[in-house]
Amino acid sequence: MYIKSIQLRNFRNYENASIELSPHINLITGENAQGKTNLLESMVYLSLTRSHRIVDDKKLIKDDAPFANIHCVFVDDQETDIDAVIHPQGKTLMLHKQPLKKSSEFIGLLNVVLFSPDDLHIFSDQPKERRRVMNQEITKVSSRYLSSLNKYQSYLKDRNSLLKNEKIDMNYLDILDEQMAKEEAIIIQERRKFVTCMQDFITDIYQQISDTNISLTVSYKTFVEDSEDLQADIIKCHKESRTKDIEYRSTKTGIHLDDLVFKMDDKNLIYFASQGQKRMAMLSFKLSLLKYIEKMIHKQPVLLLDDVLSELDYHRQKKLLEMVQRDFQCVITSTEIPAFLKNEDMKEFQIVNGKIFPFEGGKQ
């Protein structure tokens, strides 16, 4: 899979811009605040139907414009034409110019993996941020997971509302627990599959990138053990938690409290890793995501590197390129041309105040 072209209209600081990308390496340079990250954000939006930077879609629309449009042509087995039109009332998602009724029909058509400096925050943030990352990556490859997650969140909202009542309908609580458990079983199985697959790659990738024998691991922390009748065990856990749930008037057991745990040589990365080790760990996690997506849907996602190469030394920059350049399209942003790319066959662009120009000195 690779992006052939992107056209932006009234998106962020872009009034009207387009770019034709190489299937291999694309380098986008420019000073800060010119629109490099905004361009990558448009690609992420097409993959997830939301921004990775803000919650309110309306802020993506250029000032005083009535709407924003992201148009993309990508190549998989064939050329696919997709659009996201963002307007004050919401968004319209289109495949080959035909509107789709559900976001779930659009998510994952274009699959991208972004690595940006902000990603390091997930190691120190609350578990909900690590769940968010896990959810967004699994939903890109599993519509079943997305459906179960949406249903669970709706049931959880109903359950929490019920628990706030002075008099609680226990029969209705039983029904909600059964409905939640059905979806939780699916979610837990998919999350376990995700973490197992990630673990197949992450240790080896970390050791290659960092030139150490340190073992980087990722594990899944949930409230129930694996079993032959997972759904029944989940219902049992919810019933055992009822006294506490009623006391606190909220659901204190469930997949909405799950976490990802990263360790280096069996020590929690959050507390024991240096900033440099965390950077290598996150890069290894992102590269493992490429492998996970490829394994799950048998397609190569697009790798987006947003101003992160300056944080790596020349040796690790070269190793990164060697690991991805043969199999994945890369879109790399930087304020200048990284040294390790100067002799590479790539397509280069410059961004100046929301305008995209082919870089004259680059190889085209």
Short mmCIF file of C-alpha atoms in Angstrom, two decimals:
data_model
loop_
_atom_site.label_atom_id
_atom_site.label_comp_id
_atom_site.label_asym_id
_atom_site.label_seq_id
_atom_site.Cartn_x
_atom_site.Cartn_y
_atom_site.Cartn_z
CA MET A 1 0.00 0.00 0.00
CA TYR A 2 1.25 3.48 -0.81
CA ILE A 3 -0.16 6.97 -1.11
CA LYS A 4 -0.03 8.23 -4.68
CA SER A 5 -1.36 11.74 -4.10
CA ILE A 6 -2.94 14.02 -1.50
CA GLN A 7 -4.94 17.18 -2.17
CA LEU A 8 -5.82 19.57 0.64
CA ARG A 9 -8.41 22.31 0.51
CA ASN A 10 -8.93 24.64 3.48
CA PHE A 11 -7.24 22.13 5.80
CA ARG A 12 -5.31 23.75 8.66
CA ASN A 13 -3.01 26.33 7.01
CA TYR A 14 -3.50 24.91 3.50
CA GLU A 15 -5.85 26.80 1.21
CA ASN A 16 -5.26 24.64 -1.84
CA ALA A 17 -2.29 22.29 -2.11
CA SER A 18 -1.40 18.94 -3.63
CA ILE A 19 1.49 16.50 -3.55
CA GLU A 20 2.44 13.50 -5.70
CA LEU A 21 4.41 11.01 -3.61
CA SER A 22 6.94 8.32 -4.41
CA PRO A 23 6.06 4.74 -3.38
CA HIS A 24 9.36 4.66 -1.51
CA ILE A 25 11.04 7.51 0.42
CA ASN A 26 9.60 11.01 0.55
CA LEU A 27 11.36 13.80 2.42
CA ILE A 28 9.47 16.96 3.29
CA THR A 29 11.54 19.85 4.63
CA GLY A 30 10.62 23.31 5.86
CA GLU A 31 10.97 25.66 8.76
CA ASN A 32 8.83 25.17 11.85
CA ALA A 33 5.13 26.17 11.65
CA GLN A 34 4.97 25.95 7.84
CA GLY A 35 2.62 22.94 7.63
CA LYS A 36 4.77 19.79 7.67
CA THR A 37 2.93 18.17 10.58
CA ASN A 38 -0.42 19.37 9.19
CA LEU A 39 0.24 17.38 6.01
CA LEU A 40 0.93 14.20 7.99
CA GLU A 41 -2.11 14.92 10.15
CA SER A 42 -4.28 14.81 7.01
CA MET A 43 -2.98 11.29 6.27
CA VAL A 44 -3.66 10.17 9.84
CA TYR A 45 -7.17 11.63 9.60
CA LEU A 46 -7.86 9.53 6.51
CA SER A 47 -6.68 6.42 8.36
CA LEU A 48 -8.56 6.98 11.64
CA THR A 49 -11.30 9.50 10.64
CA ARG A 50 -9.97 11.77 13.37
CA SER A 51 -6.92 13.84 14.16
CA HIS A 52 -4.15 12.56 16.42
CA ARG A 53 -3.64 16.11 17.77
CA ILE A 54 -7.06 17.55 18.62
CA VAL A 55 -10.58 16.34 19.41
CA ASP A 56 -12.62 19.10 17.75
CA ASP A 57 -12.68 18.53 13.97
CA LYS A 58 -13.89 22.09 13.34
CA LYS A 59 -10.42 23.36 14.30
CA LEU A 60 -9.04 21.57 11.25
CA ILE A 61 -10.94 23.92 8.94
CA LYS A 62 -8.93 26.94 7.78
CA ASP A 63 -10.05 30.22 9.30
CA ASP A 64 -13.13 31.70 7.58
CA ALA A 65 -13.52 28.68 5.26
CA PRO A 66 -16.88 26.85 5.15
CA PHE A 67 -15.34 23.35 5.08
CA ALA A 68 -12.10 21.40 4.65
CA ASN A 69 -11.47 18.58 2.21
CA ILE A 70 -8.77 15.90 2.18
CA HIS A 71 -8.63 13.98 -1.08
CA CYS A 72 -6.31 10.99 -1.48
CA VAL A 73 -5.50 8.41 -4.10
CA PHE A 74 -3.65 5.38 -2.76
CA VAL A 75 -2.56 2.18 -4.44
CA ASP A 76 -3.11 -1.27 -3.02
CA ASP A 77 -4.18 -4.02 -5.39
CA GLN A 78 -5.72 -1.16 -7.35
CA GLU A 79 -6.07 2.61 -7.13
CA THR A 80 -8.52 3.76 -4.48
CA ASP A 81 -9.98 7.26 -4.27
CA ILE A 82 -11.07 8.54 -0.85
CA ASP A 83 -12.25 11.89 0.57
CA ALA A 84 -12.90 13.32 4.00
CA VAL A 85 -15.00 16.50 3.95
CA ILE A 86 -14.98 18.27 7.33
CA HIS A 87 -17.72 20.83 7.97
CA PRO A 88 -19.17 22.51 11.08
CA GLN A 89 -21.93 19.90 11.37
CA GLY A 90 -19.57 16.93 11.19
CA LYS A 91 -17.81 15.05 8.42
CA THR A 92 -18.63 13.22 5.20
CA LEU A 93 -16.47 10.24 4.24
CA MET A 94 -16.41 9.12 0.63
CA LEU A 95 -15.08 6.16 -1.29
CA HIS A 96 -14.78 6.74 -5.04
CA LYS A 97 -16.91 9.89 -4.56
CA GLN A 98 -19.75 7.91 -2.94
CA PRO A 99 -20.63 8.85 0.66
CA LEU A 100 -20.33 6.07 3.23
CA LYS A 101 -22.95 5.69 5.94
CA LYS A 102 -20.59 4.52 8.69
CA SER A 103 -17.10 5.56 9.73
CA SER A 104 -16.34 1.87 10.28
CA GLU A 105 -16.57 1.38 6.50
CA PHE A 106 -13.83 3.97 6.02
CA ILE A 107 -11.40 3.35 8.90
CA GLY A 108 -8.37 1.38 7.79
CA LEU A 109 -8.94 1.70 4.03
CA LEU A 110 -5.74 3.71 4.13
CA ASN A 111 -3.47 2.43 6.87
CA VAL A 112 -0.72 4.66 8.24
CA VAL A 113 1.57 4.45 11.26
CA LEU A 114 2.83 7.77 12.65
CA PHE A 115 5.86 8.30 14.86
CA SER A 116 6.12 11.79 16.34
CA PRO A 117 7.93 13.30 19.35
CA ASP A 118 4.61 13.52 21.23
CA ASP A 119 4.33 9.71 21.25
CA LEU A 120 6.78 9.45 24.14
CA HIS A 121 4.08 10.82 26.44
CA ILE A 122 2.22 7.51 26.45
CA PHE A 123 4.90 6.03 28.69
CA SER A 124 4.20 8.59 31.43
CA ASP A 125 0.52 9.33 30.76
CA GLN A 126 -2.44 7.61 32.37
CA PRO A 127 -3.45 4.10 31.17
CA LYS A 128 -6.28 5.59 29.08
CA GLU A 129 -3.67 6.95 26.64
CA ARG A 130 -2.13 3.51 26.17
CA ARG A 131 -5.62 2.05 25.72
CA ARG A 132 -6.33 4.74 23.13
CA VAL A 133 -3.25 3.73 21.14
CA MET A 134 -4.17 0.06 21.39
CA ASN A 135 -7.76 0.75 20.34
CA GLN A 136 -6.84 2.88 17.35
CA GLU A 137 -4.39 0.32 15.99
CA ILE A 138 -6.71 -2.66 16.39
CA THR A 139 -9.71 -0.83 14.91
CA LYS A 140 -7.69 -0.17 11.75
CA VAL A 141 -7.50 -3.91 11.07
CA SER A 142 -10.68 -5.24 12.74
CA SER A 143 -14.16 -3.84 12.14
CA ARG A 144 -15.45 -6.46 14.60
CA TYR A 145 -13.33 -4.93 17.34
CA LEU A 146 -14.57 -1.44 16.53
CA SER A 147 -18.18 -2.61 16.66
CA SER A 148 -17.68 -4.35 20.02
CA LEU A 149 -15.84 -1.36 21.45
CA ASN A 150 -18.66 1.02 20.47
CA LYS A 151 -21.30 -1.30 21.92
CA TYR A 152 -19.35 -1.75 25.14
CA GLN A 153 -18.93 1.98 25.63
CA SER A 154 -22.68 2.45 25.17
CA TYR A 155 -23.49 -0.32 27.69
CA LEU A 156 -20.93 1.09 30.13
CA LYS A 157 -22.57 4.51 29.94
CA ASP A 158 -25.98 2.93 30.63
CA ARG A 159 -24.58 0.90 33.53
CA ASN A 160 -22.95 3.92 35.15
CA SER A 161 -26.20 5.87 34.81
CA LEU A 162 -28.10 3.01 36.43
CA LEU A 163 -25.63 2.88 39.34
CA LYS A 164 -26.33 6.53 40.12
CA ASN A 165 -30.02 5.83 40.77
CA GLU A 166 -31.29 5.76 44.35
CA LYS A 167 -33.03 2.47 43.63
CA ILE A 168 -31.15 0.16 41.26
CA ASP A 169 -33.02 -2.27 39.01
CA MET A 170 -30.94 -5.42 39.58
CA ASN A 171 -32.59 -7.29 36.70
CA TYR A 172 -31.54 -4.54 34.32
CA LEU A 173 -28.06 -4.63 35.84
CA ASP A 174 -27.91 -8.37 35.08
CA ILE A 175 -28.87 -7.68 31.46
CA LEU A 176 -26.23 -4.97 31.10
CA ASP A 177 -23.56 -7.21 32.59
CA GLU A 178 -24.39 -9.94 30.09
CA GLN A 179 -24.35 -7.50 27.16
CA MET A 180 -21.08 -5.97 28.29
CA ALA A 181 -19.45 -9.34 28.89
CA LYS A 182 -20.25 -10.50 25.35
CA GLU A 183 -18.43 -7.51 23.87
CA GLU A 184 -15.64 -7.58 26.46
CA ALA A 185 -14.79 -11.15 25.55
CA ILE A 186 -14.26 -10.10 21.93
CA ILE A 187 -12.25 -7.03 22.92
CA ILE A 188 -9.99 -8.96 25.32
CA GLN A 189 -9.31 -11.66 22.74
CA GLU A 190 -8.37 -9.06 20.12
CA ARG A 191 -6.18 -7.14 22.57
CA ARG A 192 -4.38 -10.33 23.57
CA LYS A 193 -3.85 -11.18 19.92
CA PHE A 194 -2.48 -7.67 19.34
CA VAL A 195 0.00 -7.83 22.23
CA THR A 196 1.12 -11.38 21.36
CA CYS A 197 1.84 -10.29 17.80
CA MET A 198 3.65 -7.14 18.93
CA GLN A 199 5.80 -9.16 21.30
CA ASP A 200 6.84 -11.44 18.43
CA PHE A 201 8.71 -8.44 16.94
CA ILE A 202 9.43 -5.76 19.53
CA THR A 203 12.35 -7.33 21.41
CA ASP A 204 14.31 -8.15 18.27
CA ILE A 205 13.61 -4.74 16.71
CA TYR A 206 14.69 -2.92 19.88
CA GLN A 207 17.94 -4.86 20.05
CA GLN A 208 18.68 -4.15 16.39
CA ILE A 209 17.98 -0.42 16.71
CA SER A 210 19.73 0.09 20.06
CA ASP A 211 22.68 -2.30 19.60
CA THR A 212 22.07 -3.79 23.05
CA ASN A 213 20.94 -7.11 24.51
CA ILE A 214 18.25 -5.42 26.59
CA SER A 215 14.91 -7.20 26.38
CA LEU A 216 12.01 -4.83 25.63
CA THR A 217 8.63 -6.42 26.28
CA VAL A 218 5.01 -5.32 26.10
CA SER A 219 2.22 -7.08 27.99
CA TYR A 220 -1.51 -6.69 28.43
CA LYS A 221 -3.00 -6.02 31.86
CA THR A 222 -6.69 -6.83 32.24
CA PHE A 223 -9.04 -7.90 35.02
CA VAL A 224 -9.71 -11.53 34.05
CA GLU A 225 -7.54 -14.54 33.27
CA ASP A 226 -7.77 -16.35 29.96
CA SER A 227 -10.17 -19.29 30.05
CA GLU A 228 -12.37 -21.54 27.93
CA ASP A 229 -15.50 -19.64 28.99
CA LEU A 230 -14.23 -16.08 29.06
CA GLN A 231 -17.68 -14.51 28.87
CA ALA A 232 -18.91 -16.38 31.96
CA ASP A 233 -15.80 -15.40 33.90
CA ILE A 234 -16.31 -11.75 32.97
CA ILE A 235 -19.91 -11.81 34.21
CA LYS A 236 -18.67 -13.35 37.46
CA CYS A 237 -16.13 -10.53 37.89
CA HIS A 238 -18.80 -7.88 37.35
CA LYS A 239 -21.09 -9.50 39.91
CA GLU A 240 -18.26 -9.75 42.45
CA SER A 241 -17.61 -6.04 41.95
CA ARG A 242 -21.21 -4.94 42.43
CA THR A 243 -20.93 -3.92 46.07
CA LYS A 244 -18.02 -1.63 45.26
CA ASP A 245 -19.73 -0.40 42.07
CA ILE A 246 -22.86 0.57 43.97
CA GLU A 247 -20.81 2.26 46.69
CA TYR A 248 -18.85 4.35 44.18
CA ARG A 249 -21.78 4.68 41.72
CA SER A 250 -19.59 3.68 38.78
CA THR A 251 -18.21 0.53 37.14
CA LYS A 252 -14.92 -0.40 38.80
CA THR A 253 -14.20 -3.55 36.77
CA GLY A 254 -13.96 -3.83 33.01
CA ILE A 255 -11.87 -3.43 29.90
CA HIS A 256 -12.15 0.37 30.21
CA LEU A 257 -9.44 0.06 32.90
CA ASP A 258 -6.99 -2.14 30.94
CA ASP A 259 -3.39 -1.14 30.34
CA LEU A 260 -0.30 -1.88 28.29
CA VAL A 261 2.84 -2.51 30.34
CA PHE A 262 6.27 -1.89 28.81
CA LYS A 263 9.33 -3.40 30.50
CA MET A 264 13.08 -3.41 29.92
CA ASP A 265 14.74 -6.49 31.41
CA ASP A 266 11.65 -6.99 33.57
CA LYS A 267 11.74 -3.43 34.96
CA ASN A 268 8.88 -1.05 34.24
CA LEU A 269 10.04 1.26 31.47
CA ILE A 270 8.12 4.22 32.88
CA TYR A 271 10.30 4.33 36.00
CA PHE A 272 13.67 2.93 34.93
CA ALA A 273 14.32 3.86 31.28
CA SER A 274 16.27 6.93 30.19
CA GLN A 275 14.76 9.37 27.71
CA GLY A 276 16.95 7.90 24.97
CA GLN A 277 15.81 4.36 25.80
CA LYS A 278 12.18 5.48 25.77
CA ARG A 279 12.71 6.98 22.33
CA MET A 280 14.18 3.71 21.05
CA ALA A 281 11.36 1.77 22.73
CA MET A 282 8.68 3.89 21.06
CA LEU A 283 10.38 3.58 17.67
CA SER A 284 10.51 -0.21 18.18
CA PHE A 285 6.82 -0.19 19.09
CA LYS A 286 5.95 1.72 15.92
CA LEU A 287 8.04 -0.57 13.72
CA SER A 288 6.35 -3.56 15.37
CA LEU A 289 3.00 -1.99 14.47
CA LEU A 290 4.02 -2.10 10.81
CA LYS A 291 4.61 -5.84 11.18
CA TYR A 292 1.36 -6.35 13.11
CA ILE A 293 -0.73 -4.59 10.46
CA GLU A 294 1.03 -6.46 7.67
CA LYS A 295 0.40 -9.79 9.41
CA MET A 296 -3.27 -9.04 10.11
CA ILE A 297 -4.38 -7.67 6.72
CA HIS A 298 -1.51 -8.77 4.44
CA LYS A 299 -0.88 -5.20 3.35
CA GLN A 300 1.98 -2.83 4.08
CA PRO A 301 0.94 0.37 5.89
CA VAL A 302 2.55 3.74 5.23
CA LEU A 303 5.15 4.94 7.75
CA LEU A 304 5.07 8.63 8.73
CA LEU A 305 8.07 10.04 10.62
CA ASP A 306 7.36 13.52 11.92
CA ASP A 307 10.54 15.40 12.81
CA VAL A 308 12.01 12.51 14.81
CA LEU A 309 15.22 11.75 12.90
CA SER A 310 17.10 14.62 14.52
CA GLU A 311 16.70 12.75 17.81
CA LEU A 312 18.61 9.74 16.43
CA ASP A 313 22.33 9.51 15.74
CA TYR A 314 23.57 8.75 12.21
CA HIS A 315 24.07 5.03 12.92
CA ARG A 316 20.51 4.53 14.15
CA GLN A 317 19.09 6.62 11.33
CA LYS A 318 20.77 4.27 8.86
CA LYS A 319 19.47 1.20 10.68
CA LEU A 320 15.94 2.58 10.64
CA LEU A 321 16.11 3.17 6.91
CA GLU A 322 17.48 -0.32 6.26
CA MET A 323 14.58 -1.84 8.20
CA VAL A 324 11.78 -0.07 6.35
CA GLN A 325 12.85 1.18 2.94
CA ARG A 326 12.38 -2.08 1.03
CA ASP A 327 8.84 -2.83 2.18
CA PHE A 328 7.15 0.40 3.23
CA GLN A 329 6.43 3.82 1.82
CA CYS A 330 7.99 6.43 4.12
CA VAL A 331 7.00 10.07 4.44
CA ILE A 332 9.60 11.90 6.52
CA THR A 333 9.46 15.51 7.73
CA SER A 334 12.47 17.47 8.90
CA THR A 335 13.74 21.04 9.09
CA GLU A 336 16.74 19.97 7.00
CA ILE A 337 17.96 17.01 4.95
CA PRO A 338 19.21 14.31 7.36
CA ALA A 339 22.79 13.26 6.59
CA PHE A 340 21.92 9.61 6.09
CA LEU A 341 19.41 10.47 3.34
CA LYS A 342 21.66 12.68 1.22
CA ASN A 343 22.70 9.86 -1.10
CA GLU A 344 19.37 8.05 -1.16
CA ASP A 345 17.03 7.88 -4.13
CA MET A 346 14.02 9.76 -2.85
CA LYS A 347 11.50 12.42 -3.67
CA GLU A 348 11.97 15.76 -1.93
CA PHE A 349 9.56 18.59 -1.19
CA GLN A 350 9.65 21.89 0.61
CA ILE A 351 6.73 23.44 2.47
CA VAL A 352 6.53 27.20 2.84
CA ASN A 353 3.51 28.74 4.55
CA GLY A 354 1.07 26.05 3.48
CA LYS A 355 2.40 25.68 -0.06
CA ILE A 356 4.17 22.54 -1.26
CA PHE A 357 7.03 22.74 -3.76
CA PRO A 358 9.17 19.99 -5.34
CA PHE A 359 12.71 20.47 -4.07
CA GLU A 360 14.87 21.33 -7.05
CA GLY A 361 18.00 19.70 -5.66
CA GLY A 362 16.32 16.39 -4.93
CA LYS A 363 16.19 13.26 -7.00
CA GLN A 364 12.86 13.05 -8.76
#
